[in-house]
Amino acid sequence: MPPKCHDQPPGPSGGHVHQPHLPPPNPYAHSRPGPGYTVVEVLGEIDMATADALGEQLDALTRDEAPQVVVDLRRVDFFDCSGLRVLCRAERRARERGGGLRLVSDQPRIHRMLRACGLLGRFPPLPELPLPPRGASGAQEPSGT
């Protein structure tokens, strides 16, 4: 399983993690920089007619070395195996380049689908976006409580 995004070491410039060029948004997915990773927010219905739009975003973001991508599925109304195929391809590309891909979902139906397809171990969904990596610009250190 790839490391959690907030467990990643700081980038080579001492805490500034490279942010890739963001692909243009489309009606089903748009990307934005996050603290140490790039967020892809997925919207609406992802099925065989729309999965390529998500794939365009993820392909662009997994081209560079060590991509850290977080796919936010909290605003998805429908997600089928076409979307899973795109996620699997993007996760493999990210891993091959020394990076990782994580999912954010608070939807039980997404969890059930991942479990039914045997992908819950590969994509254990986070309930919310990960914390910034330690040492990242603007990140606060834990208070020690």
mmCIF file of N, CA and C in Angstrom, residues 83-136:
data_model
loop_
_atom_site.group_PDB
_atom_site.id
_atom_site.type_symbol
_atom_site.label_atom_id
_atom_site.label_comp_id
_atom_site.label_asym_id
_atom_site.label_seq_id
_atom_site.Cartn_x
_atom_site.Cartn_y
_atom_site.Cartn_z
ATOM 1 N N GLY A 83 -14.957 4.143 -13.835
ATOM 2 C CA GLY A 83 -14.184 5.031 -12.973
ATOM 3 C C GLY A 83 -13.112 4.284 -12.211
ATOM 4 N N LEU A 84 -13.425 3.070 -11.753
ATOM 5 C CA LEU A 84 -12.418 2.252 -11.062
ATOM 6 C C LEU A 84 -11.245 1.929 -11.972
ATOM 7 N N ARG A 85 -11.526 1.638 -13.239
ATOM 8 C CA ARG A 85 -10.461 1.352 -14.201
ATOM 9 C C ARG A 85 -9.512 2.548 -14.305
ATOM 10 N N VAL A 86 -10.073 3.749 -14.381
ATOM 11 C CA VAL A 86 -9.265 4.966 -14.471
ATOM 12 C C VAL A 86 -8.438 5.151 -13.198
ATOM 13 N N LEU A 87 -9.036 4.920 -12.031
ATOM 14 C CA LEU A 87 -8.299 5.051 -10.770
ATOM 15 C C LEU A 87 -7.157 4.047 -10.685
ATOM 16 N N CYS A 88 -7.402 2.813 -11.084
ATOM 17 C CA CYS A 88 -6.353 1.785 -11.031
ATOM 18 C C CYS A 88 -5.186 2.149 -11.941
ATOM 19 N N ARG A 89 -5.493 2.621 -13.146
ATOM 20 C CA ARG A 89 -4.433 3.023 -14.076
ATOM 21 C C ARG A 89 -3.615 4.183 -13.495
ATOM 22 N N ALA A 90 -4.295 5.179 -12.944
ATOM 23 C CA ALA A 90 -3.597 6.340 -12.390
ATOM 24 C C ALA A 90 -2.763 5.960 -11.169
ATOM 25 N N GLU A 91 -3.287 5.091 -10.319
ATOM 26 C CA GLU A 91 -2.525 4.670 -9.134
ATOM 27 C C GLU A 91 -1.275 3.912 -9.553
ATOM 28 N N ARG A 92 -1.390 3.055 -10.563
ATOM 29 C CA ARG A 92 -0.232 2.306 -11.061
ATOM 30 C C ARG A 92 0.807 3.263 -11.645
ATOM 31 N N ARG A 93 0.367 4.232 -12.442
ATOM 32 C CA ARG A 93 1.295 5.216 -13.025
ATOM 33 C C ARG A 93 2.003 6.011 -11.926
ATOM 34 N N ALA A 94 1.262 6.451 -10.924
ATOM 35 C CA ALA A 94 1.865 7.218 -9.832
ATOM 36 C C ALA A 94 2.893 6.370 -9.089
ATOM 37 N N ARG A 95 2.534 5.136 -8.782
ATOM 38 C CA ARG A 95 3.450 4.231 -8.060
ATOM 39 C C ARG A 95 4.709 3.956 -8.879
ATOM 40 N N GLU A 96 4.564 3.721 -10.181
ATOM 41 C CA GLU A 96 5.720 3.461 -11.049
ATOM 42 C C GLU A 96 6.674 4.649 -11.102
ATOM 43 N N ARG A 97 6.180 5.844 -10.832
ATOM 44 C CA ARG A 97 6.995 7.054 -10.864
ATOM 45 C C ARG A 97 7.434 7.484 -9.460
ATOM 46 N N GLY A 98 7.221 6.613 -8.481
ATOM 47 C CA GLY A 98 7.665 6.904 -7.120
ATOM 48 C C GLY A 98 6.691 7.733 -6.311
ATOM 49 N N GLY A 99 5.459 7.838 -6.744
ATOM 50 C CA GLY A 99 4.462 8.633 -6.040
ATOM 51 C C GLY A 99 3.345 7.777 -5.484
ATOM 52 N N GLY A 100 2.198 8.383 -5.320
ATOM 53 C CA GLY A 100 1.056 7.666 -4.778
ATOM 54 C C GLY A 100 -0.246 8.352 -5.133
ATOM 55 N N LEU A 101 -1.321 7.612 -4.974
ATOM 56 C CA LEU A 101 -2.662 8.125 -5.219
ATOM 57 C C LEU A 101 -3.547 7.631 -4.090
ATOM 58 N N ARG A 102 -4.273 8.549 -3.479
ATOM 59 C CA ARG A 102 -5.186 8.221 -2.379
ATOM 60 C C ARG A 102 -6.579 8.690 -2.737
ATOM 61 N N LEU A 103 -7.577 8.093 -2.105
ATOM 62 C CA LEU A 103 -8.973 8.475 -2.301
ATOM 63 C C LEU A 103 -9.530 9.098 -1.036
ATOM 64 N N VAL A 104 -10.408 10.069 -1.225
ATOM 65 C CA VAL A 104 -11.186 10.636 -0.129
ATOM 66 C C VAL A 104 -12.648 10.357 -0.452
ATOM 67 N N SER A 105 -13.323 9.686 0.459
ATOM 68 C CA SER A 105 -14.748 9.412 0.276
ATOM 69 C C SER A 105 -15.386 9.138 1.628
ATOM 70 N N ASP A 106 -16.527 9.759 1.833
ATOM 71 C CA ASP A 106 -17.317 9.483 3.030
ATOM 72 C C ASP A 106 -18.623 8.782 2.653
ATOM 73 N N GLN A 107 -18.663 8.231 1.438
ATOM 74 C CA GLN A 107 -19.880 7.608 0.928
ATOM 75 C C GLN A 107 -19.830 6.087 1.087
ATOM 76 N N PRO A 108 -20.767 5.515 1.825
ATOM 77 C CA PRO A 108 -20.783 4.059 2.004
ATOM 78 C C PRO A 108 -20.840 3.282 0.689
ATOM 79 N N ARG A 109 -21.518 3.816 -0.322
ATOM 80 C CA ARG A 109 -21.610 3.065 -1.585
ATOM 81 C C ARG A 109 -20.257 2.957 -2.281
ATOM 82 N N ILE A 110 -19.406 3.958 -2.128
ATOM 83 C CA ILE A 110 -18.048 3.878 -2.694
ATOM 84 C C ILE A 110 -17.260 2.809 -1.945
ATOM 85 N N HIS A 111 -17.364 2.788 -0.635
ATOM 86 C CA HIS A 111 -16.672 1.780 0.175
ATOM 87 C C HIS A 111 -17.143 0.378 -0.199
ATOM 88 N N ARG A 112 -18.453 0.207 -0.357
ATOM 89 C CA ARG A 112 -18.996 -1.109 -0.732
ATOM 90 C C ARG A 112 -18.484 -1.555 -2.099
ATOM 91 N N MET A 113 -18.429 -0.634 -3.048
ATOM 92 C CA MET A 113 -17.954 -0.976 -4.382
ATOM 93 C C MET A 113 -16.477 -1.376 -4.341
ATOM 94 N N LEU A 114 -15.665 -0.623 -3.613
ATOM 95 C CA LEU A 114 -14.245 -0.963 -3.493
ATOM 96 C C LEU A 114 -14.079 -2.341 -2.857
ATOM 97 N N ARG A 115 -14.847 -2.611 -1.819
ATOM 98 C CA ARG A 115 -14.776 -3.913 -1.152
ATOM 99 C C ARG A 115 -15.217 -5.029 -2.100
ATOM 100 N N ALA A 116 -16.322 -4.839 -2.800
ATOM 101 C CA ALA A 116 -16.850 -5.866 -3.709
ATOM 102 C C ALA A 116 -15.879 -6.174 -4.845
ATOM 103 N N CYS A 117 -15.113 -5.177 -5.264
ATOM 104 C CA CYS A 117 -14.151 -5.363 -6.360
ATOM 105 C C CYS A 117 -12.771 -5.777 -5.855
ATOM 106 N N GLY A 118 -12.616 -5.953 -4.545
ATOM 107 C CA GLY A 118 -11.327 -6.343 -3.986
ATOM 108 C C GLY A 118 -10.300 -5.230 -4.000
ATOM 109 N N LEU A 119 -10.749 -3.970 -4.000
ATOM 110 C CA LEU A 119 -9.838 -2.829 -4.093
ATOM 111 C C LEU A 119 -9.767 -1.997 -2.816
ATOM 112 N N LEU A 120 -10.429 -2.429 -1.766
ATOM 113 C CA LEU A 120 -10.421 -1.643 -0.534
ATOM 114 C C LEU A 120 -9.017 -1.562 0.060
ATOM 115 N N GLY A 121 -8.219 -2.615 -0.073
ATOM 116 C CA GLY A 121 -6.841 -2.578 0.406
ATOM 117 C C GLY A 121 -5.953 -1.674 -0.428
ATOM 118 N N ARG A 122 -6.206 -1.615 -1.712
ATOM 119 C CA ARG A 122 -5.416 -0.760 -2.605
ATOM 120 C C ARG A 122 -5.815 0.704 -2.452
ATOM 121 N N PHE A 123 -7.082 0.951 -2.205
ATOM 122 C CA PHE A 123 -7.620 2.306 -2.084
ATOM 123 C C PHE A 123 -8.392 2.468 -0.779
ATOM 124 N N PRO A 124 -7.735 2.412 0.379
ATOM 125 C CA PRO A 124 -8.486 2.638 1.622
ATOM 126 C C PRO A 124 -8.906 4.111 1.690
ATOM 127 N N PRO A 125 -10.190 4.406 1.583
ATOM 128 C CA PRO A 125 -10.607 5.802 1.493
ATOM 129 C C PRO A 125 -10.407 6.559 2.798
ATOM 130 N N LEU A 126 -9.948 7.777 2.648
ATOM 131 C CA LEU A 126 -9.836 8.700 3.773
ATOM 132 C C LEU A 126 -11.162 9.443 3.903
ATOM 133 N N PRO A 127 -11.580 9.813 5.121
ATOM 134 C CA PRO A 127 -12.842 10.533 5.281
ATOM 135 C C PRO A 127 -12.749 12.009 4.888
ATOM 136 N N GLU A 128 -11.526 12.539 4.860
ATOM 137 C CA GLU A 128 -11.321 13.946 4.496
ATOM 138 C C GLU A 128 -9.923 14.099 3.921
ATOM 139 N N LEU A 129 -9.624 15.282 3.400
ATOM 140 C CA LEU A 129 -8.307 15.513 2.811
ATOM 141 C C LEU A 129 -7.222 15.343 3.869
ATOM 142 N N PRO A 130 -6.072 14.775 3.484
ATOM 143 C CA PRO A 130 -4.986 14.547 4.445
ATOM 144 C C PRO A 130 -4.412 15.850 4.987
ATOM 145 N N LEU A 131 -3.792 15.739 6.139
ATOM 146 C CA LEU A 131 -3.084 16.868 6.734
ATOM 147 C C LEU A 131 -1.869 17.199 5.886
ATOM 148 N N PRO A 132 -1.397 18.454 5.943
ATOM 149 C CA PRO A 132 -0.174 18.796 5.215
ATOM 150 C C PRO A 132 1.002 17.983 5.742
ATOM 151 N N PRO A 133 1.979 17.673 4.870
ATOM 152 C CA PRO A 133 3.163 16.965 5.351
ATOM 153 C C PRO A 133 3.931 17.835 6.337
ATOM 154 N N ARG A 134 4.616 17.196 7.257
ATOM 155 C CA ARG A 134 5.434 17.950 8.218
ATOM 156 C C ARG A 134 6.495 18.730 7.471
ATOM 157 N N GLY A 135 6.692 19.965 7.900
ATOM 158 C CA GLY A 135 7.706 20.809 7.288
ATOM 159 C C GLY A 135 7.228 21.521 6.039
ATOM 160 N N ALA A 136 6.008 21.247 5.598
ATOM 161 C CA ALA A 136 5.490 21.936 4.417
ATOM 162 C C ALA A 136 5.178 23.374 4.787
#
